[in-house]
Amino acid sequence: MTARIGVVTFPGTLDDRDTQRAIGIAGAEAVPLWHRDKDLKQVDAVVLPGGFSYGDYLRAGAISRFSPVMGTIVEQANAGMPVLGICNGFQVLCEAHLLPGAMLRNTGLHFVCRDQRLRVETDATAWTADYAAGQDISIPLKNIDGRYTADERTLDALEAEGRVVFRYLDVNPNGSLRDIAGISNAAGNVVGLMPHPEHAVEPLIGTGRTDGLAFFTSVLKKLVNA
């Protein structure tokens, strides 16, 4: 049976189609999910893609957190369903308290768009099993509210528990504390990151590399072997 991975569309979402395509390339079935619906259509995992949900009014991800679909996603994530938040999706996961911390405006207050080198810090999550810890990858980054922040106690806990999933290499593009580009929850089924793996799954687009494809093959293997 083909694994089904839901992709949520909020008003202002930009990268839902790209994410659906990446899921299909990985070998799973992409299932569109609308933010006003509580029904997840029996999907096995969910991706919250990038964009500017609700125009980033109030605060990035703050309004989306209250969309009907998020109540079901929070419930299923707490029960173990794999959930990935990319860029704006990462912001929504923080606002929904599925991940700790918050996102602030980039240092310098400018929108950043670049190919970004990352170090994979752990392969012990549902979304990184096809990487190797310490691996150097490059995927596109595009954000204006990408500066990850948390109090020192939370940051120390993330480090101690192996929940920092990615760090920026070469340059910290947005001022994120401790160069953090992505984190996970304690169980490892929920991951959020600012760069966009869905834009690096085919050699002809994005970075010209396929470094992002392993996000989607990782969760596919987890679902198949569950």
XYZ file of N, CA, C and O in Angstrom, residues 19-219:
804
model
N 5.838 20.874 -2.610
C 5.935 19.805 -1.611
C 5.212 18.557 -2.081
O 5.711 17.432 -1.906
N 4.050 18.727 -2.693
C 3.336 17.574 -3.235
C 4.180 16.868 -4.295
O 4.226 15.635 -4.347
N 4.840 17.643 -5.131
C 5.691 17.058 -6.163
C 6.854 16.275 -5.548
O 7.176 15.173 -5.983
N 7.479 16.846 -4.518
C 8.594 16.172 -3.855
C 8.148 14.844 -3.251
O 8.861 13.841 -3.323
N 6.969 14.835 -2.664
C 6.429 13.604 -2.076
C 6.216 12.546 -3.157
O 6.538 11.367 -2.971
N 5.688 12.962 -4.300
C 5.485 12.029 -5.397
C 6.790 11.473 -5.928
O 6.890 10.270 -6.223
N 7.805 12.308 -6.035
C 9.117 11.849 -6.501
C 9.698 10.825 -5.539
O 10.355 9.857 -5.951
N 9.450 11.006 -4.243
C 9.951 10.065 -3.230
C 9.220 8.725 -3.283
O 9.721 7.732 -2.742
N 8.045 8.688 -3.897
C 7.325 7.434 -4.036
C 6.077 7.307 -3.193
O 5.484 6.223 -3.133
N 5.654 8.407 -2.557
C 4.437 8.386 -1.751
C 3.322 9.134 -2.485
O 3.554 9.776 -3.510
N 2.115 9.035 -1.958
C 0.981 9.761 -2.515
C 0.775 11.052 -1.733
O 0.612 11.024 -0.512
N 0.789 12.173 -2.436
C 0.544 13.469 -1.806
C -0.956 13.734 -1.744
O -1.658 13.598 -2.751
N -1.435 14.094 -0.562
C -2.868 14.324 -0.342
C -3.072 15.780 0.072
O -2.640 16.179 1.154
N -3.719 16.598 -0.767
C -3.972 17.992 -0.383
C -4.934 18.071 0.811
O -5.956 17.384 0.840
N -4.602 18.917 1.778
C -5.447 19.148 2.946
C -5.750 20.636 3.036
O -4.846 21.466 2.914
N -7.002 20.990 3.271
C -7.420 22.385 3.365
C -7.497 22.802 4.825
O -7.954 22.045 5.675
N -7.044 23.987 5.119
C -6.887 24.445 6.502
C -8.201 24.489 7.284
O -8.198 24.389 8.508
N -9.328 24.595 6.611
C -10.614 24.706 7.301
C -11.229 23.352 7.642
O -12.255 23.286 8.328
N -10.609 22.290 7.145
C -11.149 20.943 7.369
C -10.420 20.245 8.508
O -9.192 20.255 8.557
N -11.168 19.622 9.386
C -10.564 18.846 10.471
C -10.129 17.467 10.016
O -9.262 16.840 10.630
N -10.718 16.978 8.935
C -10.460 15.638 8.430
C -9.096 15.570 7.737
O -8.830 16.332 6.803
N -8.240 14.665 8.183
C -6.924 14.491 7.572
C -6.917 13.449 6.459
O -5.857 13.096 5.936
N -8.091 12.940 6.113
C -8.249 12.018 4.972
C -7.389 10.771 5.102
O -6.853 10.264 4.121
N -7.236 10.298 6.316
C -6.525 9.045 6.598
C -5.081 9.053 6.097
O -4.563 8.042 5.642
N -4.422 10.190 6.200
C -3.016 10.254 5.804
C -2.140 9.622 6.885
O -2.543 9.476 8.044
N -0.931 9.278 6.482
C 0.020 8.642 7.400
C 1.004 9.641 7.995
O 1.659 9.345 9.007
N 1.132 10.788 7.362
C 2.047 11.845 7.822
C 1.549 13.157 7.243
O 0.715 13.173 6.327
N 2.059 14.266 7.773
C 1.606 15.588 7.335
C 2.812 16.508 7.164
O 3.754 16.477 7.969
N 2.750 17.347 6.116
C 3.732 18.416 5.930
C 3.008 19.751 5.957
O 1.997 19.935 5.274
N 3.518 20.671 6.757
C 3.070 22.067 6.734
C 4.092 22.827 5.898
O 5.230 23.023 6.332
N 3.727 23.244 4.681
C 4.715 23.831 3.767
C 4.953 25.309 4.025
O 4.336 25.934 4.894
N 5.850 25.875 3.219
C 6.235 27.264 3.381
C 5.288 28.240 2.723
O 4.402 27.867 1.948
N 5.483 29.501 3.019
C 4.656 30.574 2.470
C 4.465 31.670 3.494
O 5.307 31.868 4.384
N 3.348 32.352 3.370
C 3.029 33.451 4.282
C 1.576 33.289 4.709
O 0.693 34.043 4.281
N 1.313 32.288 5.517
C -0.067 31.983 5.891
C -0.731 33.190 6.550
O -0.159 33.821 7.433
N -1.917 33.494 6.053
C -2.669 34.668 6.512
C -1.843 35.947 6.414
O -2.006 36.885 7.198
N -0.941 35.982 5.423
C -0.143 37.179 5.206
C 0.829 37.496 6.330
O 1.366 38.601 6.391
N 1.086 36.512 7.212
C 1.935 36.745 8.392
C 1.393 37.868 9.275
O 2.140 38.509 10.024
N 0.079 38.139 9.169
C -0.520 39.146 10.040
C -0.426 38.700 11.495
O -0.450 37.513 11.781
N -0.330 39.644 12.375
C -0.158 39.441 13.808
C 1.242 38.933 14.099
O 2.045 39.600 14.727
N 1.555 37.725 13.581
C 2.868 37.112 13.781
C 2.896 35.885 12.879
O 1.885 35.208 12.701
N 4.046 35.586 12.296
C 4.126 34.472 11.352
C 3.656 33.170 11.998
O 4.196 32.736 13.002
N 2.632 32.563 11.403
C 2.108 31.294 11.896
C 1.105 31.410 13.018
O 0.478 30.416 13.394
N 0.917 32.604 13.556
C 0.084 32.758 14.753
C -1.393 32.516 14.485
O -2.101 31.964 15.333
N -1.875 32.927 13.315
C -3.289 32.729 13.002
C -3.525 31.299 12.531
O -4.525 30.667 12.908
N -2.621 30.759 11.728
C -2.765 29.389 11.231
C -2.858 28.378 12.362
O -3.516 27.342 12.224
N -2.220 28.686 13.458
C -2.239 27.781 14.600
C -3.679 27.460 15.037
O -3.963 26.400 15.582
N -4.622 28.381 14.755
C -6.006 28.197 15.170
C -6.909 27.650 14.066
O -8.116 27.523 14.260
N -6.346 27.322 12.911
C -7.135 26.716 11.846
C -7.663 25.358 12.297
O -6.976 24.631 13.031
N -8.877 24.976 11.875
C -9.457 23.698 12.303
C -8.543 22.500 12.076
O -8.477 21.593 12.911
N -7.806 22.489 10.950
C -6.961 21.337 10.669
C -5.879 21.152 11.725
O -5.453 20.023 12.009
N -5.432 22.260 12.343
C -4.342 22.167 13.302
C -4.741 21.434 14.574
O -3.912 20.773 15.204
N -5.996 21.517 14.960
C -6.429 20.766 16.140
C -6.233 19.281 15.942
O -5.742 18.575 16.837
N -6.583 18.796 14.754
C -6.409 17.371 14.454
C -4.937 17.019 14.328
O -4.499 15.963 14.791
N -4.159 17.906 13.698
C -2.730 17.629 13.529
C -2.028 17.564 14.881
O -1.199 16.675 15.116
N -2.338 18.467 15.777
C -1.735 18.443 17.109
C -2.073 17.134 17.817
O -1.205 16.476 18.417
N -3.325 16.740 17.738
C -3.757 15.492 18.366
C -3.020 14.294 17.791
O -2.522 13.431 18.530
N -2.917 14.228 16.464
C -2.257 13.091 15.815
C -0.742 13.121 16.017
O -0.106 12.076 16.162
N -0.153 14.317 16.025
C 1.286 14.423 16.275
C 1.629 13.930 17.673
O 2.629 13.220 17.878
N 0.805 14.279 18.639
C 1.035 13.823 20.013
C 0.851 12.316 20.143
O 1.367 11.702 21.083
N 0.126 11.729 19.186
C -0.069 10.272 19.174
C 1.009 9.559 18.355
O 0.989 8.325 18.260
N 1.932 10.333 17.738
C 3.055 9.725 17.037
C 3.101 9.918 15.539
O 4.052 9.470 14.893
N 2.106 10.571 14.948
C 2.142 10.780 13.497
C 3.319 11.676 13.117
O 3.534 12.715 13.736
N 4.075 11.332 12.069
C 5.151 12.211 11.610
C 4.597 13.512 11.031
O 3.672 13.494 10.215
N 5.173 14.632 11.463
C 4.776 15.951 10.980
C 6.040 16.745 10.684
O 6.948 16.813 11.516
N 6.081 17.344 9.500
C 7.210 18.179 9.099
C 6.708 19.593 8.842
O 5.733 19.788 8.111
N 7.364 20.584 9.419
C 7.050 21.978 9.158
C 8.224 22.645 8.476
O 9.342 22.647 9.009
N 7.970 23.198 7.276
C 9.019 23.833 6.483
C 8.787 25.337 6.470
O 7.733 25.804 6.053
N 9.763 26.118 6.927
C 9.714 27.580 6.917
C 8.464 28.072 7.654
O 8.409 27.992 8.870
N 7.450 28.563 6.942
C 6.232 28.992 7.616
C 5.618 27.849 8.413
O 5.038 28.062 9.481
N 5.768 26.620 7.923
C 5.285 25.457 8.664
C 6.005 25.286 9.991
O 5.399 24.874 10.991
N 7.299 25.581 10.019
C 8.082 25.555 11.259
C 7.529 26.598 12.228
O 7.356 26.344 13.427
N 7.232 27.775 11.702
C 6.658 28.834 12.534
C 5.320 28.394 13.131
O 5.037 28.633 14.311
N 4.490 27.729 12.323
C 3.192 27.252 12.802
C 3.377 26.200 13.894
O 2.664 26.201 14.911
N 4.331 25.305 13.726
C 4.582 24.269 14.743
C 5.004 24.881 16.071
O 4.618 24.393 17.138
N 5.791 25.956 16.020
C 6.178 26.640 17.260
C 4.969 27.326 17.889
O 4.774 27.255 19.109
N 4.160 27.974 17.062
C 2.971 28.642 17.583
C 1.983 27.644 18.182
O 1.277 27.954 19.146
N 1.934 26.438 17.617
C 1.028 25.395 18.107
C 1.609 24.626 19.284
O 0.970 23.710 19.808
N 2.825 24.968 19.693
C 3.512 24.357 20.833
C 3.829 22.876 20.599
O 4.032 22.131 21.562
N 3.906 22.485 19.327
C 4.434 21.155 19.027
C 5.955 21.175 19.059
O 6.593 20.136 19.230
N 6.541 22.347 18.883
C 7.980 22.551 19.019
C 8.210 23.770 19.902
O 7.414 24.720 19.871
N 9.280 23.775 20.678
C 9.546 24.912 21.573
C 10.194 26.078 20.839
O 10.724 25.926 19.740
N 10.158 27.243 21.469
C 10.821 28.409 20.910
C 9.911 29.217 20.020
O 8.699 28.978 19.925
N 10.508 30.193 19.335
C 9.744 31.104 18.478
C 10.644 31.626 17.370
O 11.873 31.503 17.424
N 10.008 32.224 16.352
C 10.726 32.812 15.228
C 10.597 34.329 15.269
O 9.489 34.867 15.406
N 11.724 35.013 15.144
C 11.749 36.467 15.098
C 12.202 36.944 13.718
O 12.713 36.155 12.912
N 12.016 38.245 13.465
C 12.476 38.836 12.212
C 13.996 38.658 12.081
O 14.747 38.741 13.044
N 14.450 38.385 10.854
C 15.866 38.163 10.603
C 16.723 39.319 11.112
O 16.305 40.486 11.058
N 17.902 39.001 11.574
C 18.881 40.033 11.884
C 19.130 40.864 10.620
O 19.357 40.310 9.553
N 19.069 42.151 10.733
C 19.214 43.009 9.563
C 17.893 43.357 8.924
O 17.822 44.240 8.065
N 16.822 42.631 9.318
C 15.454 42.936 8.889
C 15.239 42.810 7.384
O 14.360 43.454 6.810
N 16.035 41.958 6.730
C 15.890 41.764 5.294
C 15.434 40.344 4.980
O 15.777 39.384 5.686
N 14.665 40.197 3.908
C 14.323 38.884 3.374
C 15.600 38.245 2.835
O 16.390 38.897 2.146
N 15.806 36.963 3.145
C 16.996 36.233 2.712
C 16.575 35.127 1.760
O 15.651 34.356 2.052
N 17.243 35.039 0.607
C 16.986 33.961 -0.351
C 18.333 33.494 -0.886
O 19.044 34.265 -1.542
N 18.704 32.247 -0.590
C 20.027 31.758 -0.962
C 20.067 30.244 -0.866
O 19.214 29.623 -0.219
N 21.037 29.640 -1.529
C 21.334 28.235 -1.288
C 22.124 28.172 0.011
O 23.085 28.922 0.200
N 21.703 27.284 0.899
C 22.265 27.279 2.251
C 22.838 25.916 2.607
O 22.154 24.896 2.501
N 24.079 25.920 3.049
C 24.685 24.690 3.558
C 24.199 24.435 4.981
O 24.084 25.361 5.792
N 23.916 23.168 5.258
C 23.484 22.735 6.580
C 24.292 21.522 7.007
O 24.750 20.746 6.172
N 24.403 21.344 8.301
C 24.935 20.092 8.844
C 23.785 19.327 9.484
O 23.038 19.871 10.298
N 23.653 18.073 9.099
C 22.659 17.198 9.712
C 23.215 16.760 11.061
O 24.245 16.090 11.131
N 22.542 17.138 12.130
C 23.044 16.831 13.467
C 22.578 15.475 13.983
O 23.214 14.896 14.858
N 21.464 14.979 13.461
C 20.965 13.687 13.925
C 20.178 13.004 12.814
O 19.497 13.662 12.025
N 20.303 11.680 12.763
C 19.495 10.888 11.832
C 18.388 10.139 12.581
O 17.707 9.286 12.018
N 18.193 10.492 13.855
C 17.254 9.763 14.715
C 15.883 10.429 14.763
O 15.275 10.543 15.827
N 15.401 10.918 13.610
C 14.037 11.431 13.534
C 13.329 10.754 12.371
O 13.970 10.131 11.508
N 12.019 10.910 12.335
C 11.247 10.302 11.250
C 11.595 10.894 9.894
O 11.356 10.259 8.859
N 12.162 12.096 9.889
C 12.402 12.803 8.634
C 13.874 12.869 8.231
O 14.203 13.486 7.201
N 14.768 12.258 9.012
C 16.202 12.362 8.690
C 16.923 11.018 8.665
O 18.145 10.985 8.588
N 16.182 9.917 8.704
C 16.820 8.597 8.796
C 17.676 8.261 7.573
O 18.609 7.458 7.670
N 17.387 8.857 6.423
C 18.167 8.592 5.216
C 19.385 9.499 5.085
O 20.098 9.446 4.085
N 19.612 10.338 6.083
C 20.849 11.112 6.156
C 21.799 10.433 7.137
O 21.412 9.519 7.868
N 23.028 10.911 7.183
C 23.998 10.470 8.186
C 24.287 11.643 9.107
O 24.415 12.790 8.654
N 24.351 11.382 10.396
C 24.702 12.447 11.339
C 26.050 13.035 10.946
O 27.008 12.312 10.686
N 26.123 14.351 10.869
C 27.336 15.025 10.448
C 27.397 15.323 8.965
O 28.324 16.006 8.499
N 26.411 14.848 8.210
C 26.395 15.062 6.757
C 26.200 16.530 6.419
O 25.449 17.254 7.068
N 26.875 16.980 5.385
C 26.801 18.347 4.880
C 25.874 18.356 3.668
O 26.121 17.637 2.688
N 24.785 19.130 3.733
C 23.851 19.202 2.617
C 23.629 20.664 2.242
O 23.978 21.572 3.000
N 23.052 20.880 1.055
C 22.737 22.236 0.608
C 21.323 22.253 0.045
O 20.993 21.483 -0.859
N 20.475 23.119 0.620
C 19.110 23.289 0.131
C 18.750 24.775 0.175
O 19.367 25.538 0.918
N 17.768 25.205 -0.619
C 17.422 26.634 -0.651
C 16.822 27.128 0.663
O 16.158 26.390 1.384
N 17.045 28.401 0.933
C 16.500 29.080 2.109
C 15.838 30.368 1.635
O 16.390 31.082 0.795
N 14.642 30.679 2.153
C 13.984 31.945 1.801
C 13.044 32.322 2.936
O 12.036 31.669 3.160
N 13.387 33.354 3.666
C 12.548 33.766 4.805
C 12.885 35.179 5.243
O 13.938 35.713 4.917
N 11.954 35.755 5.984
C 12.214 37.048 6.639
C 12.010 36.938 8.146
O 12.513 37.752 8.908
N 11.296 35.903 8.589
C 11.090 35.661 10.021
C 11.687 34.309 10.379
O 10.990 33.398 10.803
N 13.004 34.191 10.207
C 13.646 32.893 10.376
C 14.609 32.792 11.532
O 15.323 31.805 11.657
N 14.628 33.800 12.391
C 15.601 33.812 13.493
C 15.056 33.008 14.670
O 14.235 33.492 15.450
N 15.536 31.770 14.794
C 15.054 30.909 15.878
C 15.568 31.426 17.214
O 16.752 31.737 17.378
N 14.659 31.482 18.191
C 15.034 31.942 19.524
C 14.320 31.116 20.583
O 13.219 30.598 20.352
N 14.957 30.973 21.714
C 14.383 30.307 22.887
C 15.234 30.711 24.082
O 16.350 31.228 23.924
N 14.729 30.491 25.276
C 15.524 30.813 26.459
C 16.667 29.811 26.604
O 16.655 28.729 26.005
N 17.647 30.169 27.398
C 18.853 29.340 27.520
C 18.536 27.940 28.037
O 19.139 26.956 27.618
N 17.590 27.833 28.944
C 17.220 26.520 29.473
C 16.686 25.617 28.365
O 17.039 24.433 28.298
N 15.828 26.170 27.495
C 15.292 25.392 26.385
C 16.381 25.019 25.397
O 16.441 23.868 24.935
N 17.253 25.963 25.078
C 18.351 25.678 24.157
C 19.267 24.588 24.699
O 19.667 23.671 23.971
N 19.588 24.657 25.986
C 20.438 23.630 26.597
C 19.763 22.265 26.560
O 20.417 21.238 26.336
N 18.451 22.244 26.784
C 17.718 20.981 26.746
C 17.708 20.401 25.332
O 17.886 19.182 25.144
N 17.492 21.240 24.328
C 17.525 20.766 22.941
C 18.884 20.155 22.611
O 18.959 19.096 21.956
N 19.936 20.806 23.045
C 21.291 20.286 22.799
C 21.503 18.952 23.524
O 21.969 17.969 22.934
N 21.148 18.914 24.806
C 21.395 17.724 25.617
C 20.600 16.520 25.140
O 21.063 15.372 25.233
N 19.394 16.777 24.635
C 18.507 15.687 24.210
C 18.666 15.324 22.740
O 17.933 14.474 22.222
N 19.631 15.937 22.053
C 19.864 15.619 20.650
C 18.737 16.055 19.741
O 18.487 15.430 18.702
N 18.067 17.160 20.081
C 16.908 17.607 19.321
C 17.199 18.771 18.377
O 16.299 19.252 17.701
N 18.453 19.209 18.332
C 18.860 20.118 17.261
C 19.124 19.240 16.042
O 20.028 18.408 16.046
N 18.329 19.402 15.016
C 18.382 18.491 13.865
C 19.308 19.020 12.768
O 20.003 18.255 12.111
N 19.324 20.355 12.574
C 20.173 20.974 11.554
C 20.787 22.252 12.094
O 20.169 22.972 12.875
N 22.030 22.524 11.628
C 22.671 23.807 11.913
C 23.144 24.431 10.607
O 23.513 23.735 9.660
N 23.147 25.768 10.601
C 23.680 26.489 9.451
C 25.200 26.360 9.404
O 25.868 26.419 10.435
N 25.721 26.219 8.200
C 27.157 26.194 7.969
C 27.565 27.403 7.125
O 26.747 27.946 6.379
N 28.810 27.799 7.230
C 29.401 28.925 6.501
C 28.897 30.266 7.023
O 29.691 31.129 7.373
N 27.583 30.450 7.032
C 27.016 31.716 7.474
C 25.694 31.442 8.174
O 24.967 30.521 7.802
N 25.429 32.216 9.202
C 24.122 32.179 9.849
C 23.279 33.246 9.156
O 23.481 34.433 9.378
N 22.321 32.853 8.310
C 21.660 33.827 7.437
C 20.619 34.706 8.113
O 20.203 35.711 7.526
N 20.182 34.323 9.316
C 19.085 35.071 9.940
C 19.286 35.361 11.421
O 18.413 35.930 12.060
N 20.434 34.969 11.966
C 20.720 35.251 13.363
C 20.170 34.246 14.347
O 20.117 34.511 15.558
N 19.773 33.071 13.873
C 19.240 32.042 14.765
C 20.241 31.706 15.862
O 21.443 31.560 15.609
N 19.738 31.575 17.086
C 20.611 31.248 18.206
C 21.270 29.897 17.990
O 20.642 28.949 17.538
N 22.540 29.829 18.313
C 23.361 28.617 18.203
C 23.334 28.029 16.791
O 23.500 26.824 16.601
N 23.119 28.869 15.789
C 23.106 28.461 14.380
C 22.060 27.395 14.083
O 22.191 26.604 13.142
N 20.993 27.374 14.854
C 19.972 26.336 14.697
C 19.121 26.604 13.456
O 18.537 27.669 13.294
N 19.050 25.589 12.585
C 18.221 25.664 11.380
C 16.990 24.780 11.479
O 16.043 24.948 10.711
N 17.007 23.811 12.401
C 15.870 22.913 12.552
C 15.958 22.135 13.850
O 17.056 21.860 14.346
N 14.788 21.792 14.390
C 14.719 21.051 15.649
C 13.622 19.991 15.556
O 12.845 19.961 14.606
N 13.566 19.143 16.580
C 12.512 18.128 16.654
C 11.876 18.139 18.036
O 12.400 18.737 18.975
N 10.764 17.440 18.154
C 10.184 17.200 19.475
C 10.930 16.049 20.131
O 11.835 15.439 19.540
N 10.571 15.724 21.353
C 11.293 14.690 22.095
C 11.174 13.327 21.435
O 12.117 12.516 21.459
N 10.035 13.029 20.831
C 9.815 11.720 20.219
C 10.462 11.597 18.843
O 10.636 10.480 18.336
N 10.802 12.714 18.226
C 11.445 12.686 16.918
C 10.496 12.549 15.748
O 10.957 12.468 14.600
N 9.202 12.560 15.995
C 8.250 12.466 14.878
C 7.869 13.826 14.310
O 7.385 13.918 13.183
N 8.096 14.900 15.087
C 7.796 16.253 14.629
C 9.111 17.000 14.411
O 9.927 17.101 15.330
N 9.302 17.502 13.201
C 10.522 18.232 12.844
C 10.132 19.536 12.164
O 9.207 19.578 11.355
N 10.831 20.604 12.507
C 10.666 21.877 11.828
C 12.003 22.409 11.386
O 13.009 22.249 12.092
N 12.051 23.005 10.201
C 13.284 23.625 9.724
C 12.929 24.802 8.833
O 11.847 24.849 8.237
N 13.844 25.771 8.738
C 13.594 26.953 7.912
C 13.915 26.723 6.437
O 13.138 27.145 5.578
N 15.022 26.112 6.056
C 15.282 25.899 4.619
C 14.267 24.940 3.988
O 13.531 24.242 4.677
N 14.268 24.906 2.654
C 13.224 24.236 1.886
C 13.730 22.986 1.165
O 14.199 23.071 0.022
N 13.590 21.807 1.748
C 14.048 20.588 1.073
C 13.263 20.268 -0.189
O 13.791 19.624 -1.108
N 12.006 20.706 -0.270
C 11.186 20.395 -1.449
C 11.707 21.073 -2.716
O 11.330 20.694 -3.835
N 12.589 22.068 -2.563
C 13.181 22.742 -3.724
C 14.517 22.125 -4.120
O 15.219 22.693 -4.972
N 14.860 21.000 -3.534
C 16.132 20.336 -3.870
C 15.911 18.832 -3.988
O 16.522 18.035 -3.281
N 15.009 18.464 -4.895
C 14.696 17.037 -5.090
C 14.947 16.575 -6.520
O 14.863 15.388 -6.820
N 15.264 17.518 -7.423
C 15.551 17.195 -8.812
C 16.775 17.986 -9.265
O 16.927 19.153 -8.890
N 17.628 17.403 -10.079
C 18.864 18.093 -10.484
C 18.637 19.293 -11.383
O 19.534 20.131 -11.527
N 17.460 19.436 -11.986
C 17.237 20.526 -12.925
C 16.660 21.782 -12.284
O 16.512 22.804 -12.947
N 16.297 21.713 -11.000
C 15.697 22.879 -10.348
C 16.376 23.120 -9.003
O 17.107 22.271 -8.494
N 16.098 24.262 -8.406
C 16.652 24.565 -7.082
C 18.161 24.665 -7.117
O 18.744 25.360 -7.943
N 18.807 23.936 -6.258
C 20.264 23.982 -6.151
C 20.955 23.192 -7.247
O 22.172 23.271 -7.381
N 20.198 22.416 -8.007
C 20.815 21.511 -8.968
C 21.268 20.229 -8.317
O 21.882 19.371 -8.954
N 20.922 20.076 -7.029
C 21.251 18.863 -6.286
C 19.951 18.264 -5.763
O 18.890 18.858 -5.875
N 20.061 17.064 -5.190
C 18.867 16.395 -4.658
C 18.982 16.170 -3.160
O 18.444 15.210 -2.618
N 19.641 17.090 -2.471
C 19.909 16.922 -1.042
C 18.640 16.933 -0.194
O 18.645 16.457 0.941
N 17.545 17.474 -0.713
C 16.318 17.530 0.070
C 15.451 16.294 -0.027
O 14.528 16.117 0.776
N 15.731 15.435 -0.993
C 14.859 14.289 -1.232
C 14.816 13.331 -0.052
O 13.785 12.690 0.208
N 15.905 13.233 0.688
C 15.975 12.266 1.794
C 14.981 12.576 2.915
O 14.634 11.680 3.686
N 14.518 13.820 3.021
C 13.448 14.103 3.987
C 12.243 13.215 3.720
O 11.657 12.618 4.627
N 11.881 13.128 2.459
C 10.653 12.451 2.078
C 10.835 10.940 1.952
O 9.921 10.176 2.264
N 12.026 10.490 1.546
C 12.279 9.053 1.544
C 12.448 8.523 2.960
O 12.079 7.380 3.242
N 12.949 9.362 3.868
C 13.111 8.945 5.266
C 11.768 8.602 5.888
O 11.588 7.530 6.484
N 10.804 9.512 5.756
C 9.508 9.262 6.380
C 8.777 8.144 5.674
O 8.043 7.364 6.306
